[in-house]
Short mmCIF file of C-alpha atoms in Angstrom, two decimals:
data_model
loop_
_atom_site.label_atom_id
_atom_site.label_comp_id
_atom_site.label_asym_id
_atom_site.label_seq_id
_atom_site.Cartn_x
_atom_site.Cartn_y
_atom_site.Cartn_z
CA MET A 1 -1.94 83.66 -5.20
CA ILE A 2 -3.29 86.26 -7.62
CA ASP A 3 -2.79 85.39 -11.30
CA HIS A 4 -3.03 88.76 -13.02
CA ALA A 5 -2.77 87.23 -16.50
CA HIS A 6 -5.74 84.96 -15.78
CA ASP A 7 -7.69 87.93 -14.47
CA LEU A 8 -6.85 90.02 -17.53
CA ALA A 9 -8.29 87.26 -19.72
CA SER A 10 -11.39 87.17 -17.51
CA VAL A 11 -11.76 90.95 -17.87
CA HIS A 12 -11.62 90.58 -21.64
CA ASP A 13 -14.34 87.92 -21.62
CA ALA A 14 -16.54 89.94 -19.26
CA THR A 15 -16.13 93.03 -21.44
CA GLU A 16 -17.20 91.11 -24.52
CA ARG A 17 -20.33 89.93 -22.70
CA LEU A 18 -21.14 93.50 -21.70
CA LEU A 19 -20.55 94.84 -25.20
CA THR A 20 -22.71 92.13 -26.77
CA ALA A 21 -25.57 92.90 -24.38
CA ALA A 22 -25.26 96.66 -24.84
CA ALA A 23 -25.15 96.32 -28.62
CA ALA A 24 -28.68 94.85 -28.52
CA LEU A 25 -29.99 98.17 -27.19
CA ASP A 26 -30.95 101.21 -29.23
CA ASN A 27 -30.36 104.87 -28.45
CA ALA A 28 -33.68 105.21 -26.63
CA SER A 29 -33.21 102.18 -24.37
CA ALA A 30 -29.58 103.13 -23.67
CA ALA A 31 -30.84 106.46 -22.35
CA GLU A 32 -33.33 104.77 -19.98
CA PRO A 33 -32.58 104.52 -16.25
CA SER A 34 -30.16 101.84 -15.08
CA ARG A 35 -30.46 100.20 -11.67
CA LEU A 36 -28.09 102.81 -10.21
CA PRO A 37 -29.94 105.84 -8.82
CA GLY A 38 -29.61 108.85 -11.07
CA TRP A 39 -27.73 107.02 -13.81
CA SER A 40 -28.97 105.94 -17.22
CA ARG A 41 -27.53 102.91 -18.97
CA ASN A 42 -25.39 105.38 -20.90
CA HIS A 43 -23.98 106.69 -17.62
CA VAL A 44 -22.98 103.14 -16.72
CA LEU A 45 -21.24 102.64 -20.08
CA ALA A 46 -19.47 105.98 -19.77
CA HIS A 47 -18.28 105.04 -16.28
CA VAL A 48 -17.01 101.65 -17.45
CA ALA A 49 -14.96 103.37 -20.15
CA ARG A 50 -13.53 106.05 -17.87
CA ASN A 51 -12.74 103.46 -15.20
CA ALA A 52 -10.56 101.58 -17.71
CA ASP A 53 -8.63 104.79 -18.35
CA ALA A 54 -8.36 105.42 -14.62
CA LEU A 55 -6.93 101.97 -13.93
CA VAL A 56 -4.37 102.49 -16.70
CA ASN A 57 -3.35 105.58 -14.73
CA VAL A 58 -2.97 103.42 -11.62
CA LEU A 59 -0.86 100.82 -13.40
CA GLU A 60 1.35 103.53 -14.89
CA GLY A 61 1.90 105.37 -11.61
CA ARG A 62 -0.41 108.36 -12.11
CA PRO A 63 -3.34 109.45 -9.93
CA MET A 64 -6.42 107.35 -10.68
CA TYR A 65 -8.53 110.48 -11.24
CA ALA A 66 -7.45 114.12 -11.18
CA THR A 67 -10.19 114.81 -8.61
CA ALA A 68 -13.52 113.30 -7.63
CA SER A 69 -15.31 116.17 -9.32
CA VAL A 70 -13.42 115.62 -12.57
CA ARG A 71 -14.37 111.93 -12.44
CA ASP A 72 -18.05 112.80 -12.06
CA ALA A 73 -17.90 115.54 -14.69
CA ASP A 74 -16.34 113.17 -17.24
CA ILE A 75 -19.19 110.69 -16.79
CA GLU A 76 -21.82 113.42 -17.16
CA ARG A 77 -20.02 114.74 -20.25
CA ASP A 78 -19.95 111.33 -21.92
CA ALA A 79 -23.38 109.98 -20.94
CA PRO A 80 -25.42 111.81 -23.65
CA ARG A 81 -23.46 110.28 -26.54
CA PRO A 82 -25.13 107.95 -29.07
CA LEU A 83 -24.92 104.25 -28.33
CA ASP A 84 -22.45 103.49 -31.11
CA VAL A 85 -20.04 106.06 -29.66
CA GLN A 86 -20.47 104.59 -26.19
CA LEU A 87 -19.72 101.07 -27.43
CA ALA A 88 -16.64 102.21 -29.35
CA ASP A 89 -15.37 104.02 -26.26
CA VAL A 90 -15.90 101.00 -23.99
CA ARG A 91 -14.08 98.79 -26.50
CA GLU A 92 -11.17 101.19 -27.08
CA SER A 93 -10.65 101.98 -23.41
CA ALA A 94 -10.81 98.26 -22.59
CA ALA A 95 -8.12 97.61 -25.20
CA GLY A 96 -6.00 100.30 -23.57
CA PHE A 97 -6.36 98.58 -20.21
CA GLN A 98 -5.40 95.21 -21.71
CA SER A 99 -2.35 96.79 -23.32
CA ALA A 100 -1.25 98.36 -20.03
CA GLY A 101 -1.79 95.03 -18.30
CA ALA A 102 0.32 93.19 -20.86
CA ALA A 103 3.33 95.49 -20.40
CA PRO A 104 6.29 94.06 -18.46
CA ALA A 105 5.97 95.20 -14.84
CA ASP A 106 6.60 94.35 -11.21
CA TRP A 107 3.20 93.00 -10.29
CA SER A 108 4.13 92.82 -6.61
CA ARG A 109 4.49 96.60 -6.37
CA THR A 110 2.08 98.74 -4.36
CA VAL A 111 -0.22 101.06 -6.30
CA GLU A 112 -2.63 103.76 -5.13
CA LEU A 113 -6.28 104.00 -6.12
CA ARG A 114 -8.93 106.53 -5.04
CA ASN A 115 -9.18 108.06 -1.58
CA GLY A 116 -5.75 106.81 -0.51
CA VAL A 117 -6.62 103.13 -1.00
CA VAL A 118 -3.53 101.06 -1.79
CA ASP A 119 -3.23 97.56 -3.21
CA THR A 120 -0.77 95.39 -5.06
CA ALA A 121 -0.64 95.85 -8.81
CA SER A 122 -1.55 92.19 -9.30
CA ARG A 123 -5.04 92.86 -7.86
CA ILE A 124 -5.88 95.62 -10.34
CA PRO A 125 -7.11 93.26 -13.08
CA PHE A 126 -9.51 91.67 -10.60
CA ARG A 127 -10.72 95.11 -9.53
CA ARG A 128 -11.43 95.86 -13.20
CA TRP A 129 -13.24 92.53 -13.54
CA VAL A 130 -15.47 93.59 -10.64
CA GLU A 131 -16.29 96.88 -12.36
CA VAL A 132 -17.27 95.21 -15.62
CA GLU A 133 -19.32 92.37 -14.14
CA LEU A 134 -21.27 94.32 -11.52
CA HIS A 135 -21.98 97.23 -13.85
CA HIS A 136 -23.23 94.75 -16.45
CA VAL A 137 -25.77 93.70 -13.82
CA ASP A 138 -26.51 97.37 -13.08
CA MET A 139 -27.47 97.93 -16.71
CA GLY A 140 -30.69 95.98 -16.13
CA VAL A 141 -30.54 94.15 -19.45
CA GLY A 142 -31.15 90.58 -18.25
CA TYR A 143 -27.73 89.78 -16.79
CA GLU A 144 -28.21 89.01 -13.10
CA LEU A 145 -25.99 88.15 -10.14
CA GLU A 146 -26.91 84.51 -10.70
CA ASP A 147 -25.33 84.73 -14.17
CA LEU A 148 -21.90 85.79 -12.91
CA PRO A 149 -19.07 83.26 -13.25
CA GLU A 150 -18.82 81.05 -10.16
CA GLU A 151 -15.14 81.89 -9.68
CA PHE A 152 -15.89 85.61 -9.80
CA THR A 153 -18.72 85.39 -7.27
CA GLU A 154 -16.65 83.41 -4.77
CA ARG A 155 -13.68 85.74 -5.09
CA GLU A 156 -15.75 88.90 -4.81
CA ILE A 157 -17.42 87.56 -1.65
CA ASP A 158 -13.89 86.88 -0.34
CA PHE A 159 -12.85 90.42 -1.22
CA LEU A 160 -15.85 92.11 0.38
CA ALA A 161 -15.77 89.94 3.51
CA GLU A 162 -12.13 90.95 3.91
CA ARG A 163 -13.02 94.60 3.34
CA PHE A 164 -15.50 94.63 6.23
CA THR A 165 -13.31 92.54 8.54
CA GLY A 166 -12.39 94.50 11.64
CA HIS A 167 -14.96 97.22 10.97
CA PRO A 168 -16.22 98.32 14.42
CA ASP A 169 -19.77 98.97 13.20
CA VAL A 170 -20.24 95.50 11.67
CA PRO A 171 -20.93 92.69 14.17
CA SER A 172 -18.79 89.59 13.97
CA THR A 173 -20.53 87.66 11.22
CA HIS A 174 -20.26 84.13 9.84
CA LEU A 175 -21.27 83.83 6.17
CA SER A 176 -22.08 80.61 4.36
CA ASP A 177 -23.52 79.57 1.01
CA GLY A 178 -23.73 75.95 2.13
CA THR A 179 -20.40 75.06 0.52
CA HIS A 180 -18.06 77.93 1.37
CA ALA A 181 -17.76 79.96 4.56
CA TRP A 182 -16.41 83.40 5.35
CA SER A 183 -16.10 85.64 8.39
CA THR A 184 -16.31 89.40 8.56
CA GLY A 185 -16.99 92.25 10.95
CA ARG A 186 -15.40 93.23 14.23
CA PRO A 187 -13.24 90.78 16.19
CA ALA A 188 -15.01 88.42 18.58
CA GLU A 189 -14.41 85.04 20.16
CA LYS A 190 -17.39 83.65 18.25
CA PRO A 191 -19.69 85.10 15.59
CA GLU A 192 -22.55 87.26 16.82
CA VAL A 193 -24.58 86.66 13.67
CA THR A 194 -24.73 83.88 11.06
CA VAL A 195 -25.90 84.75 7.56
CA THR A 196 -26.64 82.02 5.02
CA GLY A 197 -27.94 82.07 1.48
CA SER A 198 -27.10 81.53 -2.15
CA PRO A 199 -23.82 82.92 -3.49
CA ALA A 200 -25.75 85.48 -5.54
CA ASP A 201 -27.77 86.69 -2.56
CA LEU A 202 -24.69 86.90 -0.34
CA LEU A 203 -22.82 88.86 -2.99
CA GLY A 204 -25.82 91.08 -3.68
CA TRP A 205 -26.07 92.04 -0.02
CA LEU A 206 -22.32 92.59 0.43
CA CYS A 207 -22.02 94.80 -2.66
CA GLY A 208 -25.21 96.76 -2.04
CA ARG A 209 -27.18 95.35 -4.98
CA ARG A 210 -29.73 93.45 -2.84
CA ASP A 211 -31.39 94.16 0.50
CA GLY A 212 -30.64 90.76 2.00
CA SER A 213 -34.27 89.64 2.06
CA GLY A 214 -33.25 86.36 0.41
CA LEU A 215 -30.84 85.52 3.23
CA THR A 216 -31.38 83.59 6.47
CA VAL A 217 -30.05 85.33 9.59
CA ASP A 218 -29.48 83.77 13.02
CA GLY A 219 -28.34 85.51 16.21
CA GLY A 220 -29.70 88.94 15.45
CA PRO A 221 -30.81 91.23 12.62
CA LEU A 222 -29.01 91.33 9.31
CA PRO A 223 -26.00 93.61 9.86
CA ALA A 224 -26.10 97.05 8.27
CA LEU A 225 -23.03 97.38 6.08
CA PRO A 226 -21.18 100.66 5.56
CA PRO A 227 -21.12 102.04 2.01
CA LEU A 228 -18.40 100.77 -0.28
#
């Protein structure tokens, strides 16, 4: 059962962690490359801000972005700004998302995101939590996958394992961190591949932040995952 109010509180806490870390930068270091190809740390901050606005659109029944090109252009427009402007924008847009999330609503309703993806409204706060946490890691400022809240890591592995379930190009795969287990990939009577490792390494592989070299694989090579 998704608790959107709990997730909204978690988004707030994650945003504060990101803002605190980013505030320790200066203009020069904010303009340095992030871990995302072609993006500076400022690009990441600009994206985090515009994503908050976009998810307000989703909650309020509007298209998430006008077009993909507009989304990209907005990030490029905002990336060159000074760090203090970036931080103010992240904070203000985050407050707007919290306000939209606090409004009375039918949280069981279906909403539409990008590229025709649909979900229940109650999952939108968790989707925002994902954006804030993973992009904090992408900033390359000392916050790693191992530093993510345990609840978040387990739930994001759940989410991504579900996303790849049934995908014809992903072999039937059993995942385990030694405590929890998941299955993903195409249907099969028994798993073709078993992948084990730490929660951080499993998440890193599933979300494209790590190459899987820290994982143990039995039954075949590490599956190649389609892009998210």
